Short mmCIF file of C-alpha atoms in Angstrom, two decimals:
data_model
loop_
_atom_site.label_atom_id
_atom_site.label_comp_id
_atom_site.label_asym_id
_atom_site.label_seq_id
_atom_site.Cartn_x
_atom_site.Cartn_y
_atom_site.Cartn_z
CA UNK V 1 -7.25 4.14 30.58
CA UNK V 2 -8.65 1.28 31.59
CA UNK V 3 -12.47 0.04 32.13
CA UNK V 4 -13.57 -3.83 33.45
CA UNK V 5 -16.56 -4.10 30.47
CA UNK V 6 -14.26 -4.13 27.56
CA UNK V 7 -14.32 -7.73 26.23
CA UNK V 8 -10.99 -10.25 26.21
CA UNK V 9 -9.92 -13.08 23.89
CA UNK V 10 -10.95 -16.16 24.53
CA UNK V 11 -8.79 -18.19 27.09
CA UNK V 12 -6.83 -20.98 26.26
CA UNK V 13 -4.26 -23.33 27.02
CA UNK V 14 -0.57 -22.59 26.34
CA UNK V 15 -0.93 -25.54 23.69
CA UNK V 16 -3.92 -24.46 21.60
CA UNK V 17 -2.76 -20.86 21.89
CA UNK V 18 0.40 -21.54 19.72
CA UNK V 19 -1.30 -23.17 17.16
CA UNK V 20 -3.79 -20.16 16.41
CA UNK V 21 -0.60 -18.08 16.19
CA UNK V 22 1.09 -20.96 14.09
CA UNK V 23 -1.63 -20.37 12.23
CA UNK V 24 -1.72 -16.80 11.99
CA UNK V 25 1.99 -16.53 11.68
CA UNK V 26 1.80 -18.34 8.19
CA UNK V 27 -0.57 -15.64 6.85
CA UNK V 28 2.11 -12.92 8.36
CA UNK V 29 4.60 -14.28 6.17
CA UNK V 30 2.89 -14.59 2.96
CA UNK V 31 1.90 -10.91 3.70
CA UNK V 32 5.54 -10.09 4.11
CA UNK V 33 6.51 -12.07 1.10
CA UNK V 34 3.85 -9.93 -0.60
CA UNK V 35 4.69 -6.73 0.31
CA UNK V 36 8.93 -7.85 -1.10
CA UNK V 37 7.10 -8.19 -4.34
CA UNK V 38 5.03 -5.27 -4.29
CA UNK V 39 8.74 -3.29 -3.43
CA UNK V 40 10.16 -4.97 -6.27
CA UNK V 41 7.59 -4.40 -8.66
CA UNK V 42 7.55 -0.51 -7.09
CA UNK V 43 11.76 -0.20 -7.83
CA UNK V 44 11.08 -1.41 -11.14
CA UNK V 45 8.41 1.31 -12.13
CA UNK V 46 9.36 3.66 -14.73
CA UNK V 47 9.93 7.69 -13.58
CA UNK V 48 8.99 11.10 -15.08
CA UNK V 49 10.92 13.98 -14.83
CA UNK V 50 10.46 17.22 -13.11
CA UNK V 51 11.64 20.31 -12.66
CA UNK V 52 14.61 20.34 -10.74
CA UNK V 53 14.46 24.26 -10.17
CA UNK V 54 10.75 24.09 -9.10
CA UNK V 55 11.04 26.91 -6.07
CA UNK V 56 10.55 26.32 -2.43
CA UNK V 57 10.49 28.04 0.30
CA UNK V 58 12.84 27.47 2.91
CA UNK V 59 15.56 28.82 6.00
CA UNK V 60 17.86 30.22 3.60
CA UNK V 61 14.25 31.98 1.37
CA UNK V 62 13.46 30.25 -2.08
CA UNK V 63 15.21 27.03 -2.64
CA UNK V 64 15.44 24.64 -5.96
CA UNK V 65 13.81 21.61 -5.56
CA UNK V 66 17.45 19.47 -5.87
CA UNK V 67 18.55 21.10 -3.62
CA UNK V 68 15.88 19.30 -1.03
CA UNK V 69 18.37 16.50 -1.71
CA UNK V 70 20.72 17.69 0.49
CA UNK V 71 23.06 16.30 -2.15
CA UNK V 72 21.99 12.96 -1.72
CA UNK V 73 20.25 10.72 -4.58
CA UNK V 74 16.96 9.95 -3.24
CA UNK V 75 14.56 12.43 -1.92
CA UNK V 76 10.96 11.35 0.19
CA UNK V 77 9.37 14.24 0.42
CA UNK V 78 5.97 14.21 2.97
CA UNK V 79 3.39 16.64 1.28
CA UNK V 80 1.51 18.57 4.47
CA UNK V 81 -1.96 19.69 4.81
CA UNK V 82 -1.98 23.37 5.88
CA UNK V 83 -4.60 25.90 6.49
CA UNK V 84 -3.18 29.32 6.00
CA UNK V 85 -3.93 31.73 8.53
CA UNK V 86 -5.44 29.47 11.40
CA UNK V 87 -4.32 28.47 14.51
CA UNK V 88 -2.42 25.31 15.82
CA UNK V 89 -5.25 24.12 17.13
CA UNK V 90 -7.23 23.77 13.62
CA UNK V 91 -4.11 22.11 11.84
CA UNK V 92 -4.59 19.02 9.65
CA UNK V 93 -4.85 15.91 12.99
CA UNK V 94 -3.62 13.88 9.67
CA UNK V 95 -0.83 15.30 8.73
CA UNK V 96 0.49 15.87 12.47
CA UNK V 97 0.49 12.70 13.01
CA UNK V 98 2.39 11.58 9.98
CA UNK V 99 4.82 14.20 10.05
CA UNK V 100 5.40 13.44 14.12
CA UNK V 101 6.21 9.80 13.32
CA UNK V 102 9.65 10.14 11.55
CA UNK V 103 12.10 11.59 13.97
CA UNK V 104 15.39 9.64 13.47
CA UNK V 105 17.04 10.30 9.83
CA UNK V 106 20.10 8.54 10.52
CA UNK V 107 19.23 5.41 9.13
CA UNK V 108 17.44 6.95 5.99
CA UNK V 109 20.68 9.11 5.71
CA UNK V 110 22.75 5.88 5.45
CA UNK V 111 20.94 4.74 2.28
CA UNK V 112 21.19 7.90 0.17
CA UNK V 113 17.94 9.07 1.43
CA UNK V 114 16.72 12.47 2.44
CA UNK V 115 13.34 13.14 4.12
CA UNK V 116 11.58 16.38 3.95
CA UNK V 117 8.45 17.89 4.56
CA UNK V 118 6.67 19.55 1.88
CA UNK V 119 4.31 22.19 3.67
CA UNK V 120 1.40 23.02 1.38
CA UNK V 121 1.36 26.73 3.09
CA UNK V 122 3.84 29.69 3.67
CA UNK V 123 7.18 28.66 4.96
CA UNK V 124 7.21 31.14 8.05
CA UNK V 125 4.18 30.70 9.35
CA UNK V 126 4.18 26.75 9.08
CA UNK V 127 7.59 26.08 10.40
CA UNK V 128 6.96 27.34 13.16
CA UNK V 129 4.10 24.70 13.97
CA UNK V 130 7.10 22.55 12.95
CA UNK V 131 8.97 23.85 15.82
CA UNK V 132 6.15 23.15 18.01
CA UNK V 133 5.96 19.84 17.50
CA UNK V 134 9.60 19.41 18.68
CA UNK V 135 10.30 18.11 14.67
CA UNK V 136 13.82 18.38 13.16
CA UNK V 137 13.10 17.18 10.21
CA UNK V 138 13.57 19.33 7.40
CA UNK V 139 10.95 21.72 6.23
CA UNK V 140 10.14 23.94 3.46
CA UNK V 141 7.02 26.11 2.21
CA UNK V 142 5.54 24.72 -1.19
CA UNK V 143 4.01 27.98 -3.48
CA UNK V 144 0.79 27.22 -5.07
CA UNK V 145 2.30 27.22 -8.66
CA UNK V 146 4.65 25.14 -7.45
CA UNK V 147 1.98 22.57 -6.06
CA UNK V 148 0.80 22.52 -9.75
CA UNK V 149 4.08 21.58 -11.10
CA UNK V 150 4.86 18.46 -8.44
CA UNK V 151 1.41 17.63 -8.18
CA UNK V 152 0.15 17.62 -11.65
CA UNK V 153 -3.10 16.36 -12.16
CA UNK V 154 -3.72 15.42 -8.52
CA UNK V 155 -5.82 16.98 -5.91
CA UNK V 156 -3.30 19.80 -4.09
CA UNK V 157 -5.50 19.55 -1.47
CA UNK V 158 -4.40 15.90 -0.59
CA UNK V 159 -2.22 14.59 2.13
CA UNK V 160 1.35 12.88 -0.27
CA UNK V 161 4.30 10.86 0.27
CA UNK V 162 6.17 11.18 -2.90
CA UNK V 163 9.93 9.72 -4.18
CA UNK V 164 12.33 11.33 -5.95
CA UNK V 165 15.53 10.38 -7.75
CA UNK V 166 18.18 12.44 -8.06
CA UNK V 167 20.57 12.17 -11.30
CA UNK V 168 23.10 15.12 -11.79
CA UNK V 169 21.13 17.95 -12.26
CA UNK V 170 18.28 16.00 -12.95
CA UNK V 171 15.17 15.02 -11.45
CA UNK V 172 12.42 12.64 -11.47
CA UNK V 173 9.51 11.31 -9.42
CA UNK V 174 9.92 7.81 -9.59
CA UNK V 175 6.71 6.92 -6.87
CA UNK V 176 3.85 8.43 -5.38
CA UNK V 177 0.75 7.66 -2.90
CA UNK V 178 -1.72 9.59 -0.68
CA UNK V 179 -4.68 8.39 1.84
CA UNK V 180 -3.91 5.07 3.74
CA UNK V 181 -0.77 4.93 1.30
CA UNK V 182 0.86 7.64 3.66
CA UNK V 183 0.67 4.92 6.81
CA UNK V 184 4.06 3.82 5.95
CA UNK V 185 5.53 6.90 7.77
CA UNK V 186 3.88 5.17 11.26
CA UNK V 187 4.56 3.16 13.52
CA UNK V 188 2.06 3.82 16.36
CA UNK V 189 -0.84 2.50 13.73
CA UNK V 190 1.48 -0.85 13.75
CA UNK V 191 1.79 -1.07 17.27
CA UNK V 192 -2.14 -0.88 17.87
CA UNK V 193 -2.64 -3.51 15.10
CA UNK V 194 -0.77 -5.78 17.39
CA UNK V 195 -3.08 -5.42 20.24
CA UNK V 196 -6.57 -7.20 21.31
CA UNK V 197 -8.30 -3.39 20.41
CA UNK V 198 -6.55 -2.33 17.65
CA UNK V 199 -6.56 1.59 16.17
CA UNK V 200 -10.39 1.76 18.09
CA UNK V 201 -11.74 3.04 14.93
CA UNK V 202 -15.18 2.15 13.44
CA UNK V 203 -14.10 0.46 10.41
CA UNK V 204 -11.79 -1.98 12.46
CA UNK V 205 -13.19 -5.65 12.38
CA UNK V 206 -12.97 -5.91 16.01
CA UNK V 207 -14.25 -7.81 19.47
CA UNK V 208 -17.95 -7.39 19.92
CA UNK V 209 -18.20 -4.26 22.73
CA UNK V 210 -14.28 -3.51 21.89
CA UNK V 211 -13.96 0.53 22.24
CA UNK V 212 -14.29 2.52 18.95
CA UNK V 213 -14.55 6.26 18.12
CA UNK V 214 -14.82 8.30 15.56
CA UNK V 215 -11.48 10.22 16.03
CA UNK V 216 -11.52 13.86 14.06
CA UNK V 217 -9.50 13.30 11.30
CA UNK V 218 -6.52 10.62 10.58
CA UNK V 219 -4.60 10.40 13.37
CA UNK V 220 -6.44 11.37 16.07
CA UNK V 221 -7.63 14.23 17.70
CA UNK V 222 -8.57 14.53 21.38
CA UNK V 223 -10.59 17.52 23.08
CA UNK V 224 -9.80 19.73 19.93
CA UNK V 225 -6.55 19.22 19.29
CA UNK V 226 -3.94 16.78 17.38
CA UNK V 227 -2.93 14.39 19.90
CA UNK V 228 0.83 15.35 19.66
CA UNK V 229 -0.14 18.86 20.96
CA UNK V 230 -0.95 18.18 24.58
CA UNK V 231 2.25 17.06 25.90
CA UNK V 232 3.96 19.66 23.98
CA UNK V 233 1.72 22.10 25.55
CA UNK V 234 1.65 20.66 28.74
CA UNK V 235 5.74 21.53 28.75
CA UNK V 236 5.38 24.94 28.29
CA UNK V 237 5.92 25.40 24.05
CA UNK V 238 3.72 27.92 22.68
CA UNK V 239 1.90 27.24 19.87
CA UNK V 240 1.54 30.85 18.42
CA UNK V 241 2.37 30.65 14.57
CA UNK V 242 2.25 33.95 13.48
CA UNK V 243 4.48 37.24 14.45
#
């Protein structure tokens, strides 16, 4: 896409260029320096236990919640938005595009770290929206009782990204967050914040006539659908989730 009236950064020398990203660049590292201690402060924060035999629903029918470990120590377990009964079509533009981001496990794997999706709907109808998404990543069906029991005293209805240590036969929930908390599963949100436009999103602080839109939803949606949908589409997948 591409249109001449968008505005441009000013133009400068090579010379006066660097130092506004000398400049810049500082700022970038006391951010990073930030966000170590933030992580440090996070590792040091107390845990609560929970059920390790909460049920889920998975490939093999109703699974313990250690076993979501996949016998490793640390579980990160993605808590999806689902609308039972509804098409593809009118699935949570938020949650696809959180979910869509993680792909590779290997180097999570290496650190004693398993990543799941938690699907806030039935198992058989939701993994198959999985499936057309072209995800691997494993997936199981969260019961509404069991949404009360992980998610005590927090809105069910929320988007999560939730930690979990594992210790024997043991388990506790060691960190949680939800709304722009969740970003941390992206990377296409980082890449635009690199560019001269950014996400395009209304909020942004952005270059006067730069191109914003009020996307449906987090994420994205374009002509009705999750973005991740059209391509998938567009190579033949259906996107029937029932039957």
């Amino acid at each position: 896409m591409t249109d001449t009236t968008w505005p441009s950064p000013p133009i400068a020398d090579r010379a006066a260029w660097q130092a506004e990203i000398d400049e810049l660049r500082a700022r970038e590292k006391a951010s990073t320096r930030e966000r170590d201690a933030i992580a440090a402060a996070r590792r040091r924060l107390p845990m609560v236990e929970v059920d390790a035999a909460t049920p889920l629903e998975g490939p093999n029918g109703t699974t313990p919640l250690i076993d979501a470990f996949e016998g490793r120590r640390q579980l990160l377990a993605y808590y999806f938005m689902w609308h039972p009964g509804r098409p593809a079509s009118e699935q949570c533009g938020g949650c696809t595009w959180c979910s869509s981001q993680v792909r590779e496990l290997g180097y999570l794997h290496s650190r004693d770290i398993t990543f799941a999706v938690f699907c806030k709907g039935p198992y058989d109808e939701s993994v198959r929206y999985r499936d057309f998404l072209g995800l691997e990543t494993p997936w199981y069906g969260v019961p509404p009782a069991s949404q009360q029991s992980l998610l005590v005293e927090r809105d069910t209805s929320m988007m999560y990204l939730i930690c979990y240590l594992r210790d024997g036969d043991r388990v506790f929930e060691t960190y949680w967050t939800t709304r722009r908390g969740v970003e941390t599963l992206d990377n296409s949100y980082a890449l635009m914040d690199l560019t001269p436009y950014g996400r395009q999103e209304p909020w942004e602080d952005a270059l006067p006539g730069s191109p914003q839109r009020e996307w449906h939803s987090a994420g994205g949606n374009v002509d009705g659908r999750p973005i991740p949908h059209w391509p998938r589409l567009a190579a033949g997948v259906s996107d029937r989730l029932s039957g």
